[in-house]
Coordinates of C-alpha atoms in Angstrom, one line a residue:
M4 CA 4.8 -17.2 -33.3
N5 CA 4.6 -17.4 -29.0
Y6 CA 0.9 -16.9 -27.8
E7 CA -0.8 -18.1 -24.8
S8 CA -4.3 -19.4 -25.1
N9 CA -6.9 -20.7 -22.8
I10 CA -11.0 -20.6 -22.4
D11 CA -11.3 -16.9 -22.8
I12 CA -8.3 -15.0 -24.3
L13 CA -5.9 -15.8 -26.9
T14 CA -2.3 -14.0 -26.5
I15 CA -0.5 -13.1 -29.3
Y16 CA 3.5 -11.6 -28.8
L17 CA 4.6 -9.9 -32.0
P18 CA 8.2 -9.9 -33.2
E19 CA 10.5 -6.7 -33.2
R20 CA 9.7 -6.0 -36.6
I21 CA 7.1 -6.3 -39.0
E22 CA 7.9 -4.9 -42.1
T23 CA 7.7 -5.2 -45.8
A24 CA 9.7 -8.2 -45.8
N25 CA 8.4 -10.5 -43.2
A26 CA 4.5 -9.3 -43.2
S27 CA 2.7 -11.5 -45.2
E28 CA 4.8 -14.2 -43.0
I29 CA 3.4 -13.1 -40.1
E30 CA 0.2 -12.7 -41.2
A31 CA -0.6 -15.8 -42.4
E32 CA 1.2 -17.0 -39.0
I33 CA -1.6 -14.9 -37.0
T34 CA -4.0 -16.2 -38.6
S35 CA -3.0 -20.2 -38.6
V36 CA -2.8 -19.2 -34.6
I37 CA -6.1 -18.0 -34.7
N38 CA -7.7 -20.4 -36.7
S39 CA -6.2 -23.3 -34.1
N40 CA -7.3 -21.5 -30.8
P41 CA -10.6 -20.9 -30.2
H42 CA -11.3 -18.2 -27.8
E43 CA -13.7 -15.3 -26.6
K44 CA -11.2 -12.2 -26.8
L45 CA -8.0 -11.8 -28.9
V46 CA -5.0 -9.9 -27.1
F47 CA -1.9 -8.5 -29.1
D48 CA 1.1 -8.4 -26.8
A49 CA 3.3 -5.6 -28.6
S50 CA 6.2 -5.4 -25.6
G51 CA 8.5 -6.8 -27.9
L52 CA 8.0 -4.3 -31.1
I53 CA 10.1 -1.9 -31.9
Y54 CA 9.2 -1.0 -35.6
I55 CA 6.0 -1.6 -38.1
S56 CA 5.7 -0.4 -41.7
S57 CA 2.4 0.3 -43.5
A58 CA 3.0 -3.7 -44.8
G59 CA 2.5 -4.3 -41.0
L60 CA -0.5 -2.4 -40.2
R61 CA -2.4 -3.2 -43.6
A62 CA -2.0 -6.8 -42.2
F63 CA -3.3 -6.2 -39.0
M64 CA -6.7 -4.6 -40.7
K65 CA -7.3 -7.8 -42.6
I66 CA -6.7 -9.8 -39.2
G67 CA -9.2 -6.9 -38.1
R68 CA -12.0 -7.4 -40.6
I69 CA -11.4 -11.0 -40.3
N70 CA -12.3 -10.8 -36.3
G71 CA -15.0 -8.2 -36.5
N72 CA -12.1 -6.2 -35.1
S73 CA -12.3 -7.0 -32.0
L74 CA -9.1 -7.6 -30.8
S75 CA -7.0 -5.5 -28.5
I76 CA -3.1 -4.5 -28.6
I77 CA -1.0 -3.8 -25.2
E78 CA 1.7 -3.0 -24.1
V79 CA 2.6 -0.8 -26.7
S80 CA 5.7 1.8 -27.1
N81 CA 5.0 5.5 -27.3
D82 CA 6.3 5.8 -30.8
I83 CA 4.3 2.9 -32.0
Y84 CA 1.6 4.0 -30.2
S85 CA 2.2 7.6 -32.4
I86 CA 1.9 5.3 -35.5
F87 CA -1.2 3.5 -34.4
E88 CA -2.9 6.8 -33.3
T89 CA -1.6 8.5 -36.6
T90 CA -2.9 6.3 -39.0
G91 CA -6.6 5.8 -37.1
F92 CA -5.9 2.3 -35.7
T93 CA -6.7 3.9 -32.2
E94 CA -10.1 4.5 -33.4
I95 CA -10.8 1.1 -34.5
F96 CA -9.2 -1.2 -32.1
N97 CA -8.4 -1.2 -28.3
I98 CA -4.9 0.0 -28.0
K99 CA -3.4 0.1 -24.7
K100 CA 0.3 1.8 -24.4
K101 CA 3.4 0.1 -22.0
L102 CA 2.9 0.8 -18.7
R103 CA 5.6 2.3 -16.9
T104 CA 6.2 0.4 -13.4
L105 CA 6.3 1.5 -10.0
D106 CA 7.7 -0.2 -6.9
V107 CA 6.3 0.7 -3.7
T108 CA 8.7 -0.9 -1.1
G109 CA 9.0 1.2 1.9
C110 CA 5.7 3.8 0.9
E111 CA 4.3 5.2 3.7
I112 CA 0.6 3.6 3.2
I113 CA -2.0 6.5 3.8
G114 CA -5.3 4.1 3.5
K115 CA -6.2 0.7 2.6
G116 CA -9.7 -0.3 1.1
F117 CA -11.9 -3.3 -0.1
Y118 CA -10.2 -3.2 -3.4
G119 CA -6.7 -1.9 -3.0
T120 CA -4.0 0.2 -1.3
V121 CA -3.2 3.7 -0.8
Y122 CA 0.3 4.5 -0.8
R123 CA 2.5 8.1 -0.8
L124 CA 4.9 7.8 -3.7
D125 CA 6.3 11.4 -2.7
E126 CA 4.6 14.0 -1.2
D127 CA 2.3 15.6 -3.9
T128 CA 1.8 12.1 -5.7
I129 CA 0.3 9.1 -4.4
V130 CA -0.9 5.7 -6.0
K131 CA -4.2 3.5 -5.5
V132 CA -2.8 0.0 -5.9
Y133 CA -5.5 -2.6 -6.5
D134 CA -5.1 -6.0 -5.1
S135 CA -7.0 -7.8 -8.0
P136 CA -4.9 -8.4 -10.9
D137 CA -7.3 -7.9 -13.7
S138 CA -8.1 -4.3 -12.4
I139 CA -7.5 -2.6 -15.8
P140 CA -11.0 -2.3 -16.4
M141 CA -11.7 -1.1 -12.9
I142 CA -9.4 1.5 -13.0
E143 CA -10.8 2.5 -16.4
N144 CA -14.2 2.6 -15.0
E145 CA -13.2 4.9 -11.8
K146 CA -11.0 7.5 -14.5
K147 CA -14.3 7.8 -16.1
M148 CA -16.8 8.2 -13.2
A149 CA -14.3 10.3 -11.9
K150 CA -14.3 13.1 -14.6
M151 CA -17.6 13.1 -15.0
A152 CA -18.4 13.9 -11.4
F153 CA -15.6 16.7 -11.5
L154 CA -17.8 18.2 -14.5
K155 CA -20.5 18.5 -12.3
G156 CA -19.0 20.2 -10.1
I157 CA -17.6 17.3 -7.4
P158 CA -14.2 18.4 -5.9
T159 CA -12.1 14.7 -6.9
A160 CA -9.1 13.5 -8.0
I161 CA -8.7 12.4 -11.6
S162 CA -5.9 9.4 -12.3
Y163 CA -3.3 11.2 -14.8
D164 CA -1.3 7.4 -15.2
I165 CA -2.3 4.0 -14.9
V166 CA 1.4 2.2 -13.6
R167 CA 2.5 -1.5 -13.3
V168 CA 2.8 -2.5 -9.8
G169 CA 4.2 -5.9 -9.4
N170 CA 1.6 -8.1 -10.3
S171 CA -1.0 -5.9 -10.1
Y172 CA -1.9 -1.9 -11.5
G173 CA -2.4 0.9 -9.8
S174 CA -3.8 4.1 -10.3
V175 CA -1.6 7.2 -10.2
F176 CA -3.0 10.9 -8.5
E177 CA -1.4 13.9 -7.7
L178 CA -2.1 15.3 -4.1
L179 CA -1.0 18.3 -3.0
N180 CA -0.8 18.7 1.1
A181 CA -3.4 16.4 0.9
K182 CA -4.6 14.2 4.1
T183 CA -7.8 12.2 4.6
F184 CA -10.2 13.4 7.3
N185 CA -10.0 10.2 9.0
D186 CA -6.1 11.0 9.5
L187 CA -7.3 14.5 10.6
I188 CA -9.2 12.9 13.5
I189 CA -6.7 11.1 14.5
E190 CA -4.0 14.3 14.7
D191 CA -6.3 16.6 16.2
P192 CA -8.7 15.1 18.3
D193 CA -9.3 18.2 20.4
N194 CA -11.4 19.5 17.0
I195 CA -13.0 16.2 15.9
D196 CA -16.6 17.8 16.4
K197 CA -15.5 20.5 14.0
T198 CA -13.4 17.8 11.4
I199 CA -16.8 15.8 11.3
D200 CA -19.1 18.6 10.8
T201 CA -17.1 20.0 7.7
Y202 CA -16.9 16.5 6.5
T203 CA -20.3 15.8 6.8
D204 CA -21.4 18.7 5.1
F205 CA -19.5 18.1 1.9
I206 CA -20.9 14.8 1.6
K207 CA -24.2 16.4 2.4
S208 CA -23.0 18.7 -0.8
I209 CA -22.1 16.2 -2.9
H210 CA -26.1 14.1 -2.6
Q211 CA -27.1 17.2 -4.0
T212 CA -25.7 16.7 -7.7
E213 CA -27.6 15.5 -10.0
M214 CA -26.7 13.6 -12.6
D215 CA -27.8 13.3 -16.3
E216 CA -30.1 10.1 -16.7
G217 CA -28.1 7.1 -17.8
T218 CA -24.8 7.9 -17.1
L219 CA -24.6 6.1 -13.7
P220 CA -26.2 2.6 -12.3
S221 CA -29.1 3.1 -9.9
S222 CA -28.1 2.5 -6.1
A223 CA -31.3 0.4 -5.7
E224 CA -30.2 -2.0 -8.6
V225 CA -26.5 -2.4 -7.1
F226 CA -28.3 -2.9 -3.3
L227 CA -31.0 -5.8 -6.2
G228 CA -27.4 -7.2 -7.2
Y229 CA -26.6 -7.7 -3.0
L230 CA -29.7 -9.9 -2.7
D231 CA -28.5 -12.6 -5.5
V232 CA -25.5 -13.1 -3.9
I233 CA -26.6 -13.3 0.1
R234 CA -29.9 -14.6 -0.7
E235 CA -28.5 -17.7 0.9
Y236 CA -27.9 -16.3 4.2
I237 CA -31.8 -14.3 4.6
G238 CA -33.5 -16.6 2.8
D239 CA -36.5 -16.2 0.2
D240 CA -39.0 -14.3 2.5
L241 CA -36.2 -12.1 3.8
A242 CA -35.2 -11.3 0.0
A243 CA -38.2 -10.6 -1.3
K244 CA -39.2 -7.9 1.3
L245 CA -35.6 -6.2 1.2
A246 CA -36.7 -6.4 -2.6
D247 CA -40.0 -4.9 -2.7
L248 CA -38.1 -1.9 -0.3
F249 CA -34.8 -1.4 -2.7
K250 CA -37.7 -1.8 -6.2
S251 CA -40.5 1.5 -4.0
M252 CA -37.4 4.0 -3.8
P253 CA -38.6 6.7 -5.8
K254 CA -36.9 7.7 -9.2
D255 CA -33.6 9.9 -8.3
L256 CA -30.2 11.3 -10.4
H257 CA -28.6 12.7 -6.9
V258 CA -24.8 11.2 -7.0
V259 CA -24.3 8.6 -4.3
H260 CA -20.7 7.7 -3.7
G261 CA -20.6 4.2 -2.3
D262 CA -18.3 3.9 0.3
C263 CA -17.6 8.2 1.0
Q264 CA -16.0 7.1 4.4
M265 CA -13.6 9.4 6.1
K266 CA -10.5 7.8 4.4
N267 CA -11.8 8.5 1.0
V268 CA -12.3 12.2 2.1
M269 CA -9.5 14.2 2.1
M270 CA -8.6 17.8 3.2
V271 CA -6.4 19.3 0.0
D272 CA -5.2 22.9 0.2
N273 CA -7.9 23.4 3.5
E274 CA -10.7 22.1 0.9
P275 CA -12.7 18.9 0.9
M276 CA -11.9 16.3 -2.0
I277 CA -13.6 12.9 -2.5
I278 CA -11.7 10.1 -3.9
D279 CA -12.4 6.0 -5.3
M280 CA -14.8 6.8 -7.5
D281 CA -15.4 3.6 -9.1
T282 CA -18.8 2.8 -6.8
L283 CA -20.7 5.6 -8.3
S284 CA -24.2 5.4 -8.4
V285 CA -27.3 7.7 -8.4
G286 CA -30.1 7.4 -5.8
H287 CA -31.3 8.3 -2.3
P288 CA -28.7 9.5 -0.3
I289 CA -29.1 6.6 2.5
F290 CA -27.7 4.2 0.7
D291 CA -24.5 6.4 1.5
L292 CA -25.4 6.9 4.9
M293 CA -25.9 2.4 4.6
A294 CA -22.1 2.2 3.8
L295 CA -21.4 4.6 6.6
Y296 CA -23.0 2.2 8.9
V297 CA -21.4 -0.6 8.4
T298 CA -18.0 1.3 8.2
Y299 CA -18.3 3.0 11.9
K300 CA -21.1 1.1 13.2
A301 CA -21.1 -2.8 11.6
F302 CA -17.8 -3.9 11.6
P303 CA -16.6 -3.1 15.0
E304 CA -20.3 -4.4 16.6
D305 CA -18.7 -8.1 17.1
E306 CA -15.0 -7.0 17.1
E307 CA -14.2 -3.8 18.8
E308 CA -10.7 -3.7 17.9
N309 CA -12.1 -3.8 14.1
A310 CA -12.5 0.3 14.5
M311 CA -8.6 0.2 15.6
N312 CA -7.0 -2.1 13.5
F313 CA -9.0 -0.1 10.4
L314 CA -9.3 3.4 11.3
G315 CA -6.8 3.7 13.9
I316 CA -9.4 5.0 15.9
P317 CA -11.0 3.6 19.9
K318 CA -14.4 2.1 18.9
E319 CA -15.9 4.8 21.5
T320 CA -14.5 7.6 19.4
V321 CA -15.9 5.6 16.2
D322 CA -19.2 5.9 18.1
H323 CA -18.9 9.3 18.8
M324 CA -18.2 10.2 14.9
W325 CA -21.3 7.8 14.0
D326 CA -23.6 9.2 16.5
R327 CA -22.6 13.2 15.2
I328 CA -22.2 12.6 11.5
L329 CA -26.2 11.3 11.9
H330 CA -27.5 14.2 13.8
R331 CA -25.0 16.9 11.5
Y332 CA -26.9 15.1 8.2
L333 CA -30.3 15.1 9.9
S334 CA -30.2 18.5 11.8
D335 CA -33.6 19.6 10.4
R336 CA -34.9 16.4 12.2
D337 CA -36.5 15.8 15.4
E338 CA -34.7 13.0 17.5
D339 CA -37.6 10.4 17.1
A340 CA -37.4 11.4 12.9
V341 CA -33.8 10.5 13.2
Q342 CA -34.3 7.5 15.0
E343 CA -36.6 6.6 12.5
A344 CA -34.5 6.9 9.9
L345 CA -31.4 5.6 11.5
K346 CA -33.7 2.4 11.5
K347 CA -34.0 2.2 7.9
I348 CA -30.3 2.7 7.6
H349 CA -29.5 0.0 9.6
V350 CA -31.6 -2.5 7.6
G351 CA -30.3 -1.4 4.4
A352 CA -27.0 -1.8 6.3
C353 CA -27.4 -5.1 6.5
V354 CA -27.5 -5.8 3.3
R355 CA -24.4 -4.1 1.9
F356 CA -22.7 -5.9 5.1
L357 CA -24.0 -9.7 4.2
F358 CA -22.6 -9.0 0.5
I359 CA -19.1 -7.9 1.6
I360 CA -18.9 -10.7 3.9
A361 CA -20.2 -12.8 1.5
V362 CA -17.9 -11.7 -1.4
S363 CA -15.1 -12.2 1.1
D364 CA -12.8 -14.4 3.3
L365 CA -14.9 -13.7 6.3
K366 CA -17.8 -16.1 5.3
N367 CA -15.2 -19.0 6.3
S368 CA -14.4 -17.4 9.4
E369 CA -15.9 -17.7 13.2
L370 CA -16.1 -14.0 13.0
G371 CA -18.0 -14.2 9.7
A372 CA -20.5 -16.5 10.8
T373 CA -20.9 -14.8 14.3
R374 CA -21.9 -11.5 11.8
I375 CA -23.8 -13.2 9.8
R376 CA -25.9 -14.7 12.5
H377 CA -26.4 -11.2 14.4
T378 CA -27.4 -9.6 11.4
V379 CA -29.5 -12.0 10.3
E380 CA -31.3 -11.7 13.3
Y381 CA -31.8 -7.9 13.4
L382 CA -33.5 -8.1 9.9
K383 CA -36.3 -10.6 11.2
E384 CA -37.0 -8.7 14.3
T385 CA -36.8 -5.2 12.4
L386 CA -37.9 -5.6 8.5
P387 CA -41.6 -6.3 9.7
T388 CA -41.5 -2.5 10.6
V389 CA -40.3 -0.8 7.9
D390 CA -42.1 -0.2 5.0
T391 CA -40.6 2.0 3.0
L392 CA -36.3 3.2 2.7
V393 CA -37.1 6.7 2.1
F394 CA -37.3 9.5 5.1

């Protein structure tokens, strides 16, 4: 029996056929491998399996009972999956179909984010390829969150397929006649303000959507998690003050996207649609405005070319975009109130910005050190003047 074992996962590769003649022998061999290799997760790779009989199914039931049914069977062909589904195995074990393989060589890149790159496969289809080779749970979580949001009336794209791309994985979407709002600004700069206003009004409508309690994490809890990571940069005193601000946020079940910058909002058949739903949470809309501040203000602050490199838009235009988004979103406030809200947004954005630096290679660069220093200086200067993040 071929297998691979490490501290966490034992992967056993199944043979071509498991039938009456060999089922008992295969069961004994699998049991021996399991007993000889301590593990936390048991995975069977069925990429070579082309036939399984009722005797083979019974053998898996025995193995499952011994392991408390905590096993996975991956790379299952459509025919074998149908057998597992018909016999109820898919309700007992974690069974995953064999993924089709895509090659994105030469495909147009239409977006690049923190977790991966989006390619256009053809006129109607895109694939988001994740950088991490262990991205399947993230892809499945995004699909789950997108379904929840869609059922609540938020226009979004739901992946209809998970594919293998090289050594990583991707999520396939059908997007007809789709362009990001970022692309619309690049292609039609004369209508930039109209595009920004349409985008901002759409984001504001998302923030009016309320989710059922317990279905999504709290934005405040997400940011409290960030504090644990960046404490070494800001120290205990600043961390404690920021923690108090996040903990004092009132309970709020309205949707927060988590990364709603214009590259993640698309115009599809003249209607806005938001993608990248794996960061959904619930809370005050300031948490999304914090994320927008990081994209449009924090990153270009010490590296002006960042705006052009990441967004394809000059910094002065990006500055205008942020200012118009802010004032459009807070159009019912006077200028003093807008500036007070901006201060709170900036303070919270510092936490997100430092977290992104801390979990990436940026922390090891001279630019990263500059960004950390300037961000911490701002927090030290401004945080004492902020008693609440609510506006």
